[in-house]
Coordinates of C-alpha atoms in Angstrom, one line a residue:
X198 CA 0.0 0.0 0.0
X199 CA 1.1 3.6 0.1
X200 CA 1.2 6.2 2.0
X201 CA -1.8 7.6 1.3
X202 CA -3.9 4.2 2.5
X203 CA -7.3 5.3 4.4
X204 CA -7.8 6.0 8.0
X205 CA -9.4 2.5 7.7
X206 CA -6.5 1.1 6.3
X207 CA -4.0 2.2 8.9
X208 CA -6.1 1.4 11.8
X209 CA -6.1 -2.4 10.2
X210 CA -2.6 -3.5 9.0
X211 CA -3.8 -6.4 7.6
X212 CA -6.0 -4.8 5.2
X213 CA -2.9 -2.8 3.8
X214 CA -0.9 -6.7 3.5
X215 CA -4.0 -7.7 0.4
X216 CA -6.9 -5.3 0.1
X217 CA -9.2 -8.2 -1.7
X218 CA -12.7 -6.7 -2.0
X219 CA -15.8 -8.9 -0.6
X220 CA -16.7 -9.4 -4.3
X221 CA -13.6 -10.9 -5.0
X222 CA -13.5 -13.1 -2.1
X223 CA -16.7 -14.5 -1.5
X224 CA -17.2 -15.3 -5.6
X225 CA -14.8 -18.3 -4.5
X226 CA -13.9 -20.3 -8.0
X227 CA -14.1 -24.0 -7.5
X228 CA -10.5 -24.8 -7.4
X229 CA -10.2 -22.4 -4.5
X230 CA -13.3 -24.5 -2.7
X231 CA -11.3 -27.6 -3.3
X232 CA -8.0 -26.3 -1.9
X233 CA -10.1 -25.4 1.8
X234 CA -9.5 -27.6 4.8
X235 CA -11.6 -30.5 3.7
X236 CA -13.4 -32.6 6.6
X237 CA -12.1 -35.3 8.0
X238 CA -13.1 -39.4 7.3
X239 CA -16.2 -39.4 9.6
X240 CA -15.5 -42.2 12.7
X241 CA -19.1 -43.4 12.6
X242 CA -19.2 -47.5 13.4
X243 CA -20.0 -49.2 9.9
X244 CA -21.5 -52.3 9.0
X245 CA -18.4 -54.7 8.3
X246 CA -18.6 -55.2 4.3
X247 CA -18.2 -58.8 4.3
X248 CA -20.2 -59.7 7.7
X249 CA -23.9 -60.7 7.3
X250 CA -26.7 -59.4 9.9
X251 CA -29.0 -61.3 10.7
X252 CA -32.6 -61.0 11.9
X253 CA -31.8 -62.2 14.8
X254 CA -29.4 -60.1 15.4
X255 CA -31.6 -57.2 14.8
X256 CA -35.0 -58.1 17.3
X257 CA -31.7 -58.7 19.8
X258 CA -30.8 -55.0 19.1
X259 CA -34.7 -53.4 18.9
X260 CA -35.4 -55.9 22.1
X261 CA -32.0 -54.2 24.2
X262 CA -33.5 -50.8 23.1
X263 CA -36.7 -51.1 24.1
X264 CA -36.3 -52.6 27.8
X265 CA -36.2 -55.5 29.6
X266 CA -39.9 -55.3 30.5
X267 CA -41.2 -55.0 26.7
X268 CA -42.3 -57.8 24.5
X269 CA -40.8 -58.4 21.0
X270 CA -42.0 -60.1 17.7
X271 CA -38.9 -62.5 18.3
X272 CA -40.0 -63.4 21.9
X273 CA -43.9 -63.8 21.4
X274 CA -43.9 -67.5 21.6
X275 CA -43.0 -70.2 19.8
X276 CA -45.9 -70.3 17.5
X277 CA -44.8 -66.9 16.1
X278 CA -41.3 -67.8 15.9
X279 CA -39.3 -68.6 12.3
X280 CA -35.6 -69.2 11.6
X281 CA -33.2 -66.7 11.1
X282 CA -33.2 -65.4 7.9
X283 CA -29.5 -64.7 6.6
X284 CA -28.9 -61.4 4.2
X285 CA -26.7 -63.0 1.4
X286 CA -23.6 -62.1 2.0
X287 CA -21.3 -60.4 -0.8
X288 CA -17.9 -60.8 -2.1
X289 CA -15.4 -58.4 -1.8
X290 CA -15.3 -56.8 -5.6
X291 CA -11.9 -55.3 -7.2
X292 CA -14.4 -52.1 -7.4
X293 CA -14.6 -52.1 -3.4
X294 CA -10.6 -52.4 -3.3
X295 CA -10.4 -49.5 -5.6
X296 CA -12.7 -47.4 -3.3
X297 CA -10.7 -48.6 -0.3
X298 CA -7.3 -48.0 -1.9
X299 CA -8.9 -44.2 -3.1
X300 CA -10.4 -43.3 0.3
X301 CA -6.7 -43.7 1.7
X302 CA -5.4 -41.8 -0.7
X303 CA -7.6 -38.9 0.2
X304 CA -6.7 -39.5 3.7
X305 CA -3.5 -38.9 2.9
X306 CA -4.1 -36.1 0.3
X307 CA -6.1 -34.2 3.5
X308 CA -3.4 -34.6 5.8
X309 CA -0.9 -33.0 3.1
X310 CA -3.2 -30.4 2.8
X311 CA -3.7 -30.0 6.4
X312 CA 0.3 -29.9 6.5
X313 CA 0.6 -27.4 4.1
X314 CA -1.8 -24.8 5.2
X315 CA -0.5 -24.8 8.8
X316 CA 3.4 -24.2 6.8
X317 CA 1.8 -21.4 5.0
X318 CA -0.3 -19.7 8.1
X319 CA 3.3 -20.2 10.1
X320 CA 5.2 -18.3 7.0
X321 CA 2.4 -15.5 7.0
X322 CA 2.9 -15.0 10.3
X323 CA 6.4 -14.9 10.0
X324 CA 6.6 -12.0 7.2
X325 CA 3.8 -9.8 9.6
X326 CA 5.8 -10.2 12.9
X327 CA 2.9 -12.6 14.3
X328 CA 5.3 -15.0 15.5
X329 CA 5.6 -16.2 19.0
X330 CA 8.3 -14.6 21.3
X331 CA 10.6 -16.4 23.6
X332 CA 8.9 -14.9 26.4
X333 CA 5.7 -16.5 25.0
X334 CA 7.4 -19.7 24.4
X335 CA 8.8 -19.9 28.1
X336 CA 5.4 -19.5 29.4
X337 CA 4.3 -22.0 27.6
X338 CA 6.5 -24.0 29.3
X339 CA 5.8 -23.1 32.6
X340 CA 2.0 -23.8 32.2
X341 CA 2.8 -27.8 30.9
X342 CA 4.4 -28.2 33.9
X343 CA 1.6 -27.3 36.2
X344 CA -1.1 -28.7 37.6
X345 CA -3.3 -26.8 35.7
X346 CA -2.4 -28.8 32.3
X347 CA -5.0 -31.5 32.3
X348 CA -7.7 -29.8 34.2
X349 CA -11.0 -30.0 32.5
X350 CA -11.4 -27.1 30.6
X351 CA -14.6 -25.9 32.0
X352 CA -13.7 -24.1 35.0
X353 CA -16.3 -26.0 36.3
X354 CA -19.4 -24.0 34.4
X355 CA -21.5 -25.5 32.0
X356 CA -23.2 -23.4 29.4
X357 CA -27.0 -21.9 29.3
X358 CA -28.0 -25.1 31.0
X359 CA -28.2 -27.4 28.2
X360 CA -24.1 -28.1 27.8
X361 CA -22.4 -27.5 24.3
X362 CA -23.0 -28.7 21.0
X363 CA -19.5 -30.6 20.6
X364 CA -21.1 -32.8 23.2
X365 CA -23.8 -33.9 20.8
X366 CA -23.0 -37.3 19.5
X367 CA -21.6 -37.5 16.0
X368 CA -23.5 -40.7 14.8
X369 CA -26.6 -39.3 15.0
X370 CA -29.0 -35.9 14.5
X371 CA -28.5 -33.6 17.4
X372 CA -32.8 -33.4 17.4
X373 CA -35.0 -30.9 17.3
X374 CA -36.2 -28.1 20.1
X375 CA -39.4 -29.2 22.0
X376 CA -42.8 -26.7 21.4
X377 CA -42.5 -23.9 21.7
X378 CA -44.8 -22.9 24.9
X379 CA -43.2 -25.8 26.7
X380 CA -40.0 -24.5 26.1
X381 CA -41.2 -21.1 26.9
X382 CA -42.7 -22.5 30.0
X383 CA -39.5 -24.3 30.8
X384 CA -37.6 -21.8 31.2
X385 CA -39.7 -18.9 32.8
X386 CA -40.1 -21.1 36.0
X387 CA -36.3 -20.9 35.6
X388 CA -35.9 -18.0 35.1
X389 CA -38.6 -16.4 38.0
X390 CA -36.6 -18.2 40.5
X391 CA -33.2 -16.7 39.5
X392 CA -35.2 -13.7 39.2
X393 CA -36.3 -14.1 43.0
X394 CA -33.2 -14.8 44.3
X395 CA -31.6 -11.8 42.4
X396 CA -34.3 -9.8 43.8
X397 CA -33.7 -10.8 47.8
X398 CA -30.2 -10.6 47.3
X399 CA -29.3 -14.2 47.0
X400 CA -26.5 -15.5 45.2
X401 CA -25.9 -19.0 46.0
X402 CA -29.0 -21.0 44.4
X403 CA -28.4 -21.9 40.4
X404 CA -29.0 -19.6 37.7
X405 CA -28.1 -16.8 40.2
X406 CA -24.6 -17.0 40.6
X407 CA -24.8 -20.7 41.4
X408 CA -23.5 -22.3 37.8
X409 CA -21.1 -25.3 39.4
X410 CA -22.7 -28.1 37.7
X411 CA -19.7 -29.4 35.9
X412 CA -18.2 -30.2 39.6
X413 CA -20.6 -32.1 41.4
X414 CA -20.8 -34.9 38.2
X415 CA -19.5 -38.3 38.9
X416 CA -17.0 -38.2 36.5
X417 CA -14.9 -35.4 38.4
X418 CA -12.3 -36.3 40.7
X419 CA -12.2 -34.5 43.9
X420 CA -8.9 -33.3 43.3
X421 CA -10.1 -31.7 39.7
X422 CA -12.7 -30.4 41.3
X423 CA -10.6 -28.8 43.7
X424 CA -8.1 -27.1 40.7
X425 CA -11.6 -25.6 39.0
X426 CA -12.3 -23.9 42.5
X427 CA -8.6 -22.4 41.9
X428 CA -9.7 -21.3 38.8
X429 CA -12.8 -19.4 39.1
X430 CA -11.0 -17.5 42.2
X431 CA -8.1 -16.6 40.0
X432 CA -11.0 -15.8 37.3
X433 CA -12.4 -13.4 40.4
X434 CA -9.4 -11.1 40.2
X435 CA -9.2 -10.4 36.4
X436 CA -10.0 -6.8 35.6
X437 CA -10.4 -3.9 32.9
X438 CA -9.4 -0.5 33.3
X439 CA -12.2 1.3 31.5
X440 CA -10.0 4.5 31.2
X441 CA -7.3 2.7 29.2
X442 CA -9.9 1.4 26.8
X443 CA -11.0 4.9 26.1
X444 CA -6.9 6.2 25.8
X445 CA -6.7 3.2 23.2
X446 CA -9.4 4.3 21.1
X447 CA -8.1 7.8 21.0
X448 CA -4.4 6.7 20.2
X449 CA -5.9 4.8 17.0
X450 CA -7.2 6.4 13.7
X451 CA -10.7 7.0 14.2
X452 CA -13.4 5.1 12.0
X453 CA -15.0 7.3 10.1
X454 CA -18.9 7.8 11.0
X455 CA -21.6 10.5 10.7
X456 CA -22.9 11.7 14.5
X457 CA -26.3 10.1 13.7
X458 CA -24.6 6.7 14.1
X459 CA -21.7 7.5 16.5
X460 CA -24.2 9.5 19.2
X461 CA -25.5 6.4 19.5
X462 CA -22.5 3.9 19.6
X463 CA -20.8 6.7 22.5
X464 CA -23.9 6.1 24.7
X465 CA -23.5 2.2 24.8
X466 CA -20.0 2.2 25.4
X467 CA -20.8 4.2 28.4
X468 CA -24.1 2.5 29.1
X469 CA -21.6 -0.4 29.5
X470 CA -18.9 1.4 31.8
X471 CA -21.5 2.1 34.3
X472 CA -23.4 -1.2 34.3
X473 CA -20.2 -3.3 34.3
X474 CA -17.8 -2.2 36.8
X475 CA -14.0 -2.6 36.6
X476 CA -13.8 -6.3 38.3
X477 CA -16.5 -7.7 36.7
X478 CA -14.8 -8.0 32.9
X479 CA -16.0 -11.9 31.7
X480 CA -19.6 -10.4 32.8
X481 CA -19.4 -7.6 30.2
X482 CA -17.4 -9.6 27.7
X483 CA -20.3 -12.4 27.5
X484 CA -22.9 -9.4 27.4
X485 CA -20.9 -8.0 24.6
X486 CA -20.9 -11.0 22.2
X487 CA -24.6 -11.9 23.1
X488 CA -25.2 -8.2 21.3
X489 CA -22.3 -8.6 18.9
X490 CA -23.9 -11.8 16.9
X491 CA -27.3 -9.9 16.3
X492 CA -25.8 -7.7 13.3
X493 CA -25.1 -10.8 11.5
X494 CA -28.3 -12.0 12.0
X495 CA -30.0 -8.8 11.2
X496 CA -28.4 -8.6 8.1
X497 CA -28.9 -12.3 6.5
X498 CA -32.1 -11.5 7.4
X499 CA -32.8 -8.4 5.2
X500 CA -30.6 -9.5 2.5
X501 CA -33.1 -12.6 2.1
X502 CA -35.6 -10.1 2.8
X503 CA -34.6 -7.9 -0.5
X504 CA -34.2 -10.8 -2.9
X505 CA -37.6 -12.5 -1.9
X506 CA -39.1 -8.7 -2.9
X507 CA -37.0 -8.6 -6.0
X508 CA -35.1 -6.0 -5.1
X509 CA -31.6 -7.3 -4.8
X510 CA -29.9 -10.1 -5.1
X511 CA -26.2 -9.7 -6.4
X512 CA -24.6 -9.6 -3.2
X513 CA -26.6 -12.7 -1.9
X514 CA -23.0 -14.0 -1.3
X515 CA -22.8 -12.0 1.5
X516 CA -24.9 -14.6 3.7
X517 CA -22.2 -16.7 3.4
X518 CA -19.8 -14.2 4.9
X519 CA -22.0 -12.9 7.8
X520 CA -22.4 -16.7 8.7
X521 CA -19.4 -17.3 9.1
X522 CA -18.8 -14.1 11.1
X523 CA -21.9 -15.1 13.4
X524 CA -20.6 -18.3 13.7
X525 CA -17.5 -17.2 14.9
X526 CA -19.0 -14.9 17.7
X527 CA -21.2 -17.3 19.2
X528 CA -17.7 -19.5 19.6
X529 CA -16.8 -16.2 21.7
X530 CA -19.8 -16.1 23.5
X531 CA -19.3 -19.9 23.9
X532 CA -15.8 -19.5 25.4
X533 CA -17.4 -16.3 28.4
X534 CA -20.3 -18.9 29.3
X535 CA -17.5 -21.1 29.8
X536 CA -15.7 -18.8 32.5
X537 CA -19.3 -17.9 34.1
X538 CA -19.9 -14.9 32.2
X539 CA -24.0 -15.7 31.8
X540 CA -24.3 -17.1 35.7
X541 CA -26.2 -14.0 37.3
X542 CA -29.7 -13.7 36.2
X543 CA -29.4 -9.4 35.6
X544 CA -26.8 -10.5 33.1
X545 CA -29.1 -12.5 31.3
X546 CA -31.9 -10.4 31.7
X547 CA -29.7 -7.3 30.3
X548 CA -28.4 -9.5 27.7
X549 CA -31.2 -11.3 26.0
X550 CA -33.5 -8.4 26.0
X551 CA -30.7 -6.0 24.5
X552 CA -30.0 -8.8 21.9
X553 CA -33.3 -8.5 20.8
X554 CA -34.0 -4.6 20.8
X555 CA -30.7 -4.2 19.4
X556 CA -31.6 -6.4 16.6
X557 CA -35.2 -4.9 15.9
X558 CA -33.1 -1.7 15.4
X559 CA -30.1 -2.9 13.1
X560 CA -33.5 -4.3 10.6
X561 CA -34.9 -0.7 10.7
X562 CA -31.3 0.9 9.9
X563 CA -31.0 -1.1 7.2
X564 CA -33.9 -0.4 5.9
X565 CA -32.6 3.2 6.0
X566 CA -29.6 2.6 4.7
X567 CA -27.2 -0.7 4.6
X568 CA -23.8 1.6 4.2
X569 CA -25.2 3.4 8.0
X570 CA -25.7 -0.2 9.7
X571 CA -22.5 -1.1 8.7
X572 CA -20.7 1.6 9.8
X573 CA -22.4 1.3 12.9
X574 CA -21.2 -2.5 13.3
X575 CA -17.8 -1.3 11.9
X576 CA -17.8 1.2 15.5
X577 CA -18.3 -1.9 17.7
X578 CA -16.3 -4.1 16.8
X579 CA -13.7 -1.6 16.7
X580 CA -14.4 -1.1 20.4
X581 CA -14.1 -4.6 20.7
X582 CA -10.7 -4.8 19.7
X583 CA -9.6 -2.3 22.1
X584 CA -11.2 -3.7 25.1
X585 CA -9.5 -7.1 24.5
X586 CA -6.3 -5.7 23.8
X587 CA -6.8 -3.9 27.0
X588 CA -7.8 -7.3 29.0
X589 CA -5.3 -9.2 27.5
X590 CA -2.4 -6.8 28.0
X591 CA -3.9 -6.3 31.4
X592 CA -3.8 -9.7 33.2
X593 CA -1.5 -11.2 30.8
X594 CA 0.7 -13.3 33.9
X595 CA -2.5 -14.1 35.1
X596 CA -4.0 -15.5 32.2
X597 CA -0.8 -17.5 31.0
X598 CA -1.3 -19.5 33.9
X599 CA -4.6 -20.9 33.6
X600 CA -6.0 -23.0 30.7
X601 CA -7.8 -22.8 27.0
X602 CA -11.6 -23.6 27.6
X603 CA -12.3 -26.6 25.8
X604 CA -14.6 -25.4 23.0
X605 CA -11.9 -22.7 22.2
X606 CA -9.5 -25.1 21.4
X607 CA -12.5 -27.4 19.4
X608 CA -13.4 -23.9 16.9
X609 CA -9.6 -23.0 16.8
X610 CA -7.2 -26.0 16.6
X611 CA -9.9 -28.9 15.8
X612 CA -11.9 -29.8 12.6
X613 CA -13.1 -27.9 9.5
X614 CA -11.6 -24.7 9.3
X615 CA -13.8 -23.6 6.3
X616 CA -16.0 -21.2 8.4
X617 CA -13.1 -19.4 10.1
X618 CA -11.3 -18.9 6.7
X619 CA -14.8 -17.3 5.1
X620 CA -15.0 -14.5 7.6
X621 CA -11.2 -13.2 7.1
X622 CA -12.3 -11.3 4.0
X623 CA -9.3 -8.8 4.3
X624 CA -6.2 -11.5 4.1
X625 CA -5.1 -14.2 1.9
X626 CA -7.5 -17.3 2.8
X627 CA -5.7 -20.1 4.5
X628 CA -3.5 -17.2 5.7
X629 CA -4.1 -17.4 9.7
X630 CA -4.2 -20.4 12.1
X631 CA -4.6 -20.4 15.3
X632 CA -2.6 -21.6 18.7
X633 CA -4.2 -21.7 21.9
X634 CA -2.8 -23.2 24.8
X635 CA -3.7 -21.1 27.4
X636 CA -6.7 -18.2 28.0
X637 CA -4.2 -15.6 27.2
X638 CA -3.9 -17.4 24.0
X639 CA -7.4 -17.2 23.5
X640 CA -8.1 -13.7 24.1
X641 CA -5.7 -13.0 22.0
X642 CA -7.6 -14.9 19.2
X643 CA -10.8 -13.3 20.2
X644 CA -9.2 -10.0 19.6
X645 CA -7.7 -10.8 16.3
X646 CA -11.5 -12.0 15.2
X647 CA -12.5 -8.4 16.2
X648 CA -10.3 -7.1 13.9
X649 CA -10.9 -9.3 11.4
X650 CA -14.9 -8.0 11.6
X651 CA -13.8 -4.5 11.5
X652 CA -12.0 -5.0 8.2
X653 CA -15.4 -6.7 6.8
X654 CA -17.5 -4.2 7.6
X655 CA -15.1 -1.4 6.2
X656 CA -15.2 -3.3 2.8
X657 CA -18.6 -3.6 2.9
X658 CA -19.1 -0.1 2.5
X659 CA -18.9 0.5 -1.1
X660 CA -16.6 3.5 -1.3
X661 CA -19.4 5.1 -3.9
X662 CA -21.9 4.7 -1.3
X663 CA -23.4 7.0 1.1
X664 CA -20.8 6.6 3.4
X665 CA -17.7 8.4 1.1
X666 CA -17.8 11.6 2.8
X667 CA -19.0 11.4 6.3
X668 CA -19.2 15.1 6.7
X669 CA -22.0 15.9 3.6
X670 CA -23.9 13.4 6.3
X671 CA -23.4 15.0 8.9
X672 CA -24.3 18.6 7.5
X673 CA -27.4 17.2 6.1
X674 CA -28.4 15.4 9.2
X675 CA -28.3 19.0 10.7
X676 CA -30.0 20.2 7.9
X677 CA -33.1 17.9 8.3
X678 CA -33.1 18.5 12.1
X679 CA -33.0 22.4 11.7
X680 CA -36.2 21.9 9.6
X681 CA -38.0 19.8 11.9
X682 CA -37.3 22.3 14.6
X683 CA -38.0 25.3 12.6
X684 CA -41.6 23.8 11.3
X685 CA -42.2 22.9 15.7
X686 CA -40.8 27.0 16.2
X687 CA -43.5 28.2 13.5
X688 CA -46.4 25.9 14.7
X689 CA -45.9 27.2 17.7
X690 CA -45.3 31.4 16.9
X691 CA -48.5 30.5 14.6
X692 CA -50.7 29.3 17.2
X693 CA -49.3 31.7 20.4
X694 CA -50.5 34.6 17.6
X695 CA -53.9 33.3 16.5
X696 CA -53.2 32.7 13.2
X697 CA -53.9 29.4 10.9
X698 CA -51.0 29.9 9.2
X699 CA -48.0 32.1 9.2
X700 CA -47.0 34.2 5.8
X701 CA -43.3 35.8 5.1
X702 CA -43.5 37.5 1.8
X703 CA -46.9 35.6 0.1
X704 CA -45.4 32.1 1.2
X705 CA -47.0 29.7 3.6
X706 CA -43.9 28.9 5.7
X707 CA -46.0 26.6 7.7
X708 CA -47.3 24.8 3.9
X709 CA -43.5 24.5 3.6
X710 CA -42.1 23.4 6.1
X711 CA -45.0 20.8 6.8
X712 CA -44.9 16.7 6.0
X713 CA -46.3 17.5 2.6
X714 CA -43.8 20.6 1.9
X715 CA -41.1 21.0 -0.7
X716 CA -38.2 21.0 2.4
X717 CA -39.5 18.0 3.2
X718 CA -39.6 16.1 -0.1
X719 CA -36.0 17.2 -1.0
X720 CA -35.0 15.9 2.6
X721 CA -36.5 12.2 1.9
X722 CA -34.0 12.1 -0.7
X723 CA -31.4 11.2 1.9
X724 CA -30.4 7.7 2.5
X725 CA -31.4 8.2 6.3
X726 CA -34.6 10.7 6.5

């Protein structure tokens, strides 16, 4: 790049390494789909190709799964009964040997490829000065050796009462939610008591500050269970210096935004100063991704919106992308349910409701203008990075010392990768991977997604778009609100003097300045009135 890059550039280095437009990126060729991480050989039990199953076998199998107590077709008497019927079994063709002898081969081609991509992340990171210190290294050391290593990575918290999806088992559909008014049901008489105990002050009884589930399972040793305690007090002493966030954000470049959008965005950065003091930082973390997915959201939804109208439908694409990025924020508000961020119930209250009033109002700004509710995303996620940086650079000894949550590790190190390439629109795919080993690793991760979200929602305001010059807004925001004031002033001077109507010079100011005037139809014109 050079030296004349935006102010959006410079505040994002890795948008000044490749500058690849959305369009470019998301209209992914087919020989770019087939160099992505490919998924691995499923480990679901097969039926042995040359064993035979027998009906008998089978009633054994349906008589097991229905209980001891329960009558079968195979056990209804004698008179019922018939010999076993044997499937005919099948010789092993040279066509299976060639399937056998190909799926190895792609085992082995996906482990190459696997190799390969990790080389070429490690080089990237080598050429942008993303490789890990010696200081890093040695703490990496120092946390193997303790006793901290093979904890389980829960910290003893299990997530919105219902566990985590990596829990699901892999050989069979994860199922379906219940109705609707018993779920509903379900959990308001869950929520009332939490509710209750919140209100009387009480914060020992679950779902109000109660969340150690994990622990009192069978499966946990006493002395695990004693390391997790060890963990959520040193989790009690992390904290975030609200003041340094705010120095951060005035040592960056500033994003570029119109007052209409960044009035708003200053008063929830303060709303969350005040409602989420200094020591309570996993607290506002998990209240900050619960809001943070709803853009993503908000916007598949009115891009599906527009091309079921017929209005638009050449960036459909783009659902891909904000999947991906909504995706990759409910693995961050996975990873603060893990720490306990969601275990007061005036969290979740705040949370859930904000979620969905915060959404409602990202539909209606679109609706105004897409280039506005980007910029506005663009704003928080930008604050975002700063207030991990800060965290991470705050409580860094104490956060090298205690371990990865396990679904962090899963959506980072584990699996398909295909989702967490698709979201990087502003670097080389394949170009970043991942190592967490411990939760400073993992906030450091979190922060590099923010960044990664700030880049996308700079590129996906087109730079012939409402949102080229940020001052012509501003001016004509002022504009439109000076007339609405001036037509309240007239009304007003109109009706404190008797008259219907009040006249400068032969014109009706009142005809002009009203919802039907000539002001006002110009004004409509703008992307936001």
């Amino acid at each position: 790049q050079t030296s004349g890059a935006s102010p959006r550039d410079r505040l994002h280095p890795s948008r000044t390494m490749t500058h690849a437009s959305i369009s470019a990126r998301i209209a992914t060729p087919r020989a770019d789909l087939e160099r992505s991480i490919l998924p691995r050989r499923s480990s679901r039990a097969r039926l042995p190709r040359d064993g035979a199953r027998t009906t008998t076998e089978h009633s054994r199998r349906v008589e097991h799964s229905r209980g001891a107590g329960t009558p079968t077709r195979a056990s209804r008497g004698a008179a019922l009964a018939r010999p076993a019927v044997t499937e005919p079994s099948r010789s092993r063709s040279s066509v299976d040997d060639e399937i056998e002898s190909l799926a190895n081969a792609r085992d082995e081609a996906q482990a190459a490829l696997r190799a390969a991509q990790d080389a070429y992340a490690e080089a990237c990171a080598r050429r942008d000065g993303r490789c890990a210190s010696r200081s890093e290294d040695e703490a990496d050391v120092l946390f193997n050796a303790s006793p901290y290593v093979d904890v389980r990575c829960e910290y003893g918290y299990i997530q919105s009462n219902a566990g985590l999806y990596i829990d699901v088992s892999k050989t069979r559909p994860p199922g379906v939610p219940r109705n609707a008014l018993e779920l509903a049901t379900e959990n308001f008489t869950r929520e009332l008591r939490a509710m209750r105990a919140f209100l009387s002050g009480d914060d020992s009884v679950p779902g109000n500050g109660e969340p150690v589930i994990l622990a009192d399972k069978p499966d946990v040793s006493p002395t695990e269970a004693s390391l997790m305690s060890e963990l959520r007090d040193a989790l009690a002493t992390l904290t975030l210096s609200n003041d340094a966030i705010w120095a951060r954000e005035r040592a960056r470049p500033e994003v570029p935004a119109p007052w209409i959008i960044k009035a708003p965005y200053l008063a929830l950065c303060y709303f969350l100063d005040v409602v989420f003091p200094e020591n309570r930082p996993i607290q506002r973390f998990w209240f900050l991704e619960t809001v943070a997915r709803m853009p993503y959201f908000s916007y598949n939804t009115m891009l599906t919106v527009y091309e079921l109208l017929g209005w638009w439908r050449r960036s459909s694409e783009l659902r891909r992308v904000h999947f991906a990025e909504e995706w990759n924020e409910y693995h961050h508000l996975l990873i603060h349910e893990s720490l306990g961020g969601d275990a007061l119930w005036r969290d979740r209250f705040l949370g859930f409701h904000s979620a969905l009033l915060y959404y409602g109002a990202l539909n209606v700004m679109w609706l105004i203008s897409p280039a506005l509710a980007y910029n506005f995303s663009e704003l928080i996620e930008a604050h975002a990075v700063d207030t991990y940086a800060q965290f991470a650079e705050e409580n860094k000894e104490t956060l090298r010392k205690m371990p990865v949550p396990r679904i962090a590790r899963k959506y980072y190190e584990e699996g398909d990768l295909y989702l967490f390439d698709e979201f990087q629109t502003a670097r080389p795919r394949s170009s970043r991977r991942v190592r967490v080993t411990t939760l400073y690793d993992t906030f450091c991760a979190i922060r590099d997604d923010e960044a990664e979200h700030v880049a996308t929602m700079a590129e996906c305001q087109m730079e012939d778009s409402v949102m080229a010059d940020v001052r012509k807004i501003d001016l004509l925001t002022g504009l439109a609100l000076a007339f609405i004031a001036a037509n309240a002033w007239i009304d007003r001077l109109a009706a404190t003097a008797g008259l219907d109507t009040l006249e400068i010079g032969g014109v009706d100011v009142g005809e002009t300045l009203s919802e039907d005037g000539i002001l006002v139809q110009i004004l409509r014109f703008l992307p936001f009135f």
